[in-house]
Every structure is written in C-alpha cells, then in structure tokens.
Amino acid sequence: AGLDDADGLTGIANLRAQSSLEEQILDAEIVGDWTKALACYEQALQQAQRQSGLRNHFGLLRCFRNLGHLQTMLTHADGGVARYDREAHKFRSQAVQAAWRLGRWDLQREYLHVSQNEKDFSGLVPFENHVSHLLLCLRDRDRSTYNKILKKARSSVLEPLAAASMESYERAYPLLMRLHMLHELDRTATAVFDPDSQEAINARRQMSVEWPLRLGSAGGCSPAGGA
C-alpha cells in the first residue's frame, strides 16, 4: 500500500502481530487518533537520538495543532527555536502556524519579520507563512502587499498541484483545499478593502450564510496544511 492509501495501511496494521512505536504512530495518524499519536511521540522523544528526536518534535507539534493545543504548540516551537539553531527556521514556521490561529498579531509580525531577515526558506516559503502574512495584510488594510503575497501563495500551490493531479485525487485534495482557503481569503479581502462596493456587500451577505454552515459541518477539522 502507498503512504497515501489510508485503507490499505489500516489493513496492514490489522495483520501485524506486534507494532513498533513508529508503526503505532503511523497507525494513529492515519485514523486521526491524535491523542494516541501524541503519547507515542512523547515516548519516542524519551528514547530518540538527536536527529530522529527532531522528527518526533515536529510530530509532537502536529499533534498539538490537530488537538487544538495551540498555546502549547507555540511554547514548544519557541523552545525549538532557542535550542536548535540549524533547524530554527522550521520551528519558526510552526510558531507562525500557532500564532495566526491564536490571533497573536504581535507574534505573527515578529516571526515573519525574523523569517524574512534570516531568509529562512530561500524563496520556498511554507503555505502557512503565506496565510499568516495575508491575514496581517487584511488586518493592516495593506492591499499592495496582500496582492503580492496572494500571487506567491497561489503559485506555491499550483505548481505541486499540477504534478499531484497526475497521480491521484488523494494527493491533489490537500492542495485543492489550500486553493479554496485562498479563494475564501480573497472574498474576505474584497469586503475589507472595498467595504462599500456592491461586490463587498454581496460577499458579506454570502459569507454570513455560508460560513456558519461550513463551520458546523466541519466540526473539529483543522485547515489543510502540512507540518
């Protein structure tokens, strides 16, 4: 079974007589049992060497995000920035994910500023960083910067989507969700930047009906995104 074939991997898990800790983590993540995955990552961190320990740190952060433990995620990411110099940019990106979900505009601004100054990703900016920057632009009513970041965010999704769509719907789906997120942000931007226009009035009317319905149907689902 491929790594994207959840049913196949679940079937393999049921055939095992005994599972390693890594296999238990994979099984838990496949079915969305983030509480079990969190416990396994904590156990793995107690056993791991430095390099594998880093993978477990990022797994732990993924669990915190999916469980909604955003303040804990932020604290853990801050600790990683301070402790691991070479991987500080990856921990900063995780901190950005927690900060924009918490509405911590001051921290978002700080992390993004440091990330830009340090040239953290050599132009390959994570999608979450783009989302955070777009939200800040909306808050600051900065239309010019918003348009530039939106263009970069769309490009960061469309390029891998072209390849993923050739392979399978499962590979393409998370990227399609990201495009949908950008579409919703852009509808919001219309209401923010041109609040008195007829387009903005129509957008607000539609969103006031659609968003509560979507939130209700989504339940505890987290936004599409990688860790």
XYZ file of C-alpha atoms in Angstrom:
227
model
C 0.000 0.000 0.000
C 1.170 3.529 -0.720
C 1.645 6.019 2.088
C -1.436 7.923 0.852
C -3.621 4.777 0.870
C -5.221 5.023 4.325
C -7.427 1.940 3.861
C -4.503 -0.175 2.728
C -2.296 0.925 5.605
C -5.079 0.281 8.103
C -5.469 -3.228 6.675
C -1.745 -3.878 7.059
C -1.882 -2.646 10.651
C -4.629 -5.166 11.440
C -2.425 -8.002 10.147
C 0.534 -7.197 12.387
C 1.095 -9.394 15.412
C 3.109 -6.630 17.053
C 3.760 -2.997 16.164
C 6.837 -0.863 16.718
C 6.489 2.614 18.180
C 6.887 4.185 14.711
C 4.176 1.896 13.343
C 1.872 2.825 16.215
C 2.408 6.500 15.405
C 1.624 5.939 11.724
C -1.493 3.925 12.577
C -2.732 6.637 14.963
C -2.180 9.443 12.466
C -3.948 7.546 9.682
C -7.159 7.247 11.719
C -6.805 10.728 13.240
C -6.213 9.498 16.804
C -4.038 12.455 17.721
C -4.191 11.785 21.460
C -2.600 8.358 20.951
C -0.119 9.792 18.455
C 0.844 12.458 20.985
C 1.516 9.837 23.674
C 3.636 7.823 21.229
C 5.668 10.861 20.168
C 6.320 11.746 23.814
C 7.533 8.195 24.429
C 9.687 8.314 21.283
C 11.281 11.597 22.388
C 12.438 9.938 25.600
C 14.198 7.242 23.571
C 15.436 9.053 20.471
C 18.813 10.315 19.362
C 19.106 13.917 18.203
C 18.183 13.536 14.509
C 15.232 11.218 14.994
C 14.331 13.325 18.022
C 13.834 16.315 15.732
C 11.355 14.358 13.617
C 9.495 13.493 16.790
C 9.430 17.145 17.875
C 7.705 18.095 14.623
C 5.319 15.169 15.030
C 4.521 16.413 18.518
C 3.803 19.887 17.134
C 1.498 18.367 14.522
C -0.426 16.621 17.301
C -0.739 19.840 19.313
C -2.135 21.622 16.240
C -4.684 18.920 15.426
C -5.786 18.678 19.068
C -6.179 22.455 19.282
C -3.459 22.810 21.944
C -2.231 25.950 20.242
C -0.603 27.696 23.211
C 1.331 24.508 23.989
C 2.302 24.286 20.328
C 3.559 27.866 20.417
C 5.583 27.279 23.594
C 7.127 24.075 22.217
C 8.004 25.746 18.902
C 9.639 28.649 20.763
C 11.715 26.141 22.686
C 12.824 24.527 19.440
C 13.883 27.906 18.003
C 16.060 28.517 21.067
C 17.516 25.007 21.224
C 18.160 24.017 17.594
C 19.975 26.733 15.627
C 20.193 24.845 12.339
C 16.501 23.945 12.385
C 15.275 27.208 13.916
C 13.554 28.213 10.659
C 11.375 25.082 10.748
C 10.372 25.721 14.355
C 9.644 29.368 13.494
C 7.264 28.185 10.776
C 5.469 26.026 13.346
C 5.265 29.019 15.686
C 3.684 31.035 12.857
C 1.036 28.320 12.451
C 0.133 28.540 16.129
C 0.286 32.343 16.283
C -2.149 33.041 13.433
C -4.618 30.511 14.800
C -4.408 32.192 18.209
C -4.809 35.654 16.682
C -1.453 36.740 18.160
C -0.765 39.501 15.665
C 2.299 40.752 17.528
C 3.962 37.341 17.411
C 2.962 36.772 13.794
C 4.631 40.028 12.829
C 7.743 39.190 14.833
C 8.161 35.656 13.464
C 7.550 36.698 9.858
C 9.999 39.610 10.198
C 12.729 37.325 11.538
C 11.948 34.708 8.897
C 12.328 37.271 6.113
C 15.546 38.725 7.565
C 17.085 35.283 8.024
C 15.939 34.180 4.533
C 14.615 31.057 6.200
C 13.304 29.253 3.151
C 15.272 30.634 0.169
C 12.082 31.607 -1.614
C 10.242 28.329 -0.850
C 8.004 29.875 1.784
C 5.622 27.453 3.574
C 1.939 27.891 2.797
C 1.168 28.635 6.459
C 3.575 31.580 6.380
C 1.747 32.952 3.347
C -1.614 32.598 5.132
C -0.268 34.361 8.206
C 1.122 37.209 6.087
C -2.177 37.572 4.189
C -4.117 37.808 7.452
C -1.765 40.519 8.695
C -2.260 42.438 5.446
C -6.031 42.269 5.898
C -5.699 43.494 9.472
C -3.407 46.362 8.370
C -5.522 47.177 5.267
C -2.326 46.760 3.190
C -3.734 45.949 -0.236
C -0.490 46.244 -2.196
C 1.412 43.730 -0.070
C -1.663 41.500 0.099
C -1.801 41.194 -3.693
C 1.909 40.305 -3.879
C 1.668 37.636 -1.186
C -1.533 36.190 -2.660
C 0.209 35.728 -6.010
C 3.107 33.917 -4.324
C 0.735 31.760 -2.260
C -1.208 30.665 -5.340
C 1.994 29.806 -7.193
C 3.186 27.735 -4.231
C 0.023 25.613 -4.564
C -0.490 25.469 -8.344
C 2.996 24.162 -9.148
C 2.809 21.000 -6.976
C -0.893 20.603 -7.832
C -0.041 20.075 -11.498
C 2.106 17.059 -10.568
C -0.199 15.736 -7.826
C -3.261 15.773 -10.084
C -1.474 13.400 -12.446
C -1.015 10.853 -9.651
C -4.212 10.632 -7.616
C -7.119 12.615 -6.207
C -5.863 11.883 -2.670
C -2.553 13.606 -3.443
C -4.297 16.577 -5.062
C -7.055 17.069 -2.468
C -4.991 18.895 0.232
C -3.705 21.290 -2.424
C -7.234 21.913 -3.705
C -8.225 22.726 -0.129
C -5.413 25.264 0.045
C -6.662 26.918 -3.134
C -10.127 27.062 -1.594
C -8.678 28.722 1.525
C -7.044 31.369 -0.666
C -10.329 31.882 -2.515
C -12.152 32.477 0.785
C -9.436 34.862 1.947
C -9.777 36.791 -1.295
C -13.550 37.066 -0.840
C -12.846 38.472 2.616
C -10.307 40.883 1.117
C -12.996 42.322 -1.135
C -15.101 43.110 1.923
C -12.092 44.597 3.757
C -10.518 46.724 1.031
C -13.728 47.909 -0.717
C -16.330 47.705 2.065
C -18.881 49.953 0.346
C -18.792 48.311 -3.082
C -21.693 46.183 -4.271
C -19.306 43.239 -4.639
C -18.280 43.565 -0.992
C -21.894 43.809 0.164
C -22.762 40.665 -1.801
C -19.692 38.858 -0.448
C -20.586 39.688 3.163
C -24.155 38.524 2.609
C -22.985 35.202 1.157
C -20.331 34.626 3.814
C -22.765 35.329 6.659
C -24.858 32.408 5.408
C -22.167 30.020 4.155
C -19.524 30.214 6.892
C -21.712 29.129 9.835
C -22.899 26.163 7.755
C -19.353 25.191 6.851
C -18.108 25.506 10.414
C -20.975 23.339 11.592
C -20.289 20.625 9.030
C -16.506 20.752 9.527
C -16.771 20.055 13.254
C -13.275 19.675 14.679
C -11.481 19.518 11.332
C -8.316 21.577 11.059
C -7.363 23.608 7.969
C -5.466 21.829 5.250
C -1.800 22.128 5.699
C 1.381 20.305 6.271
C 3.602 20.218 9.268
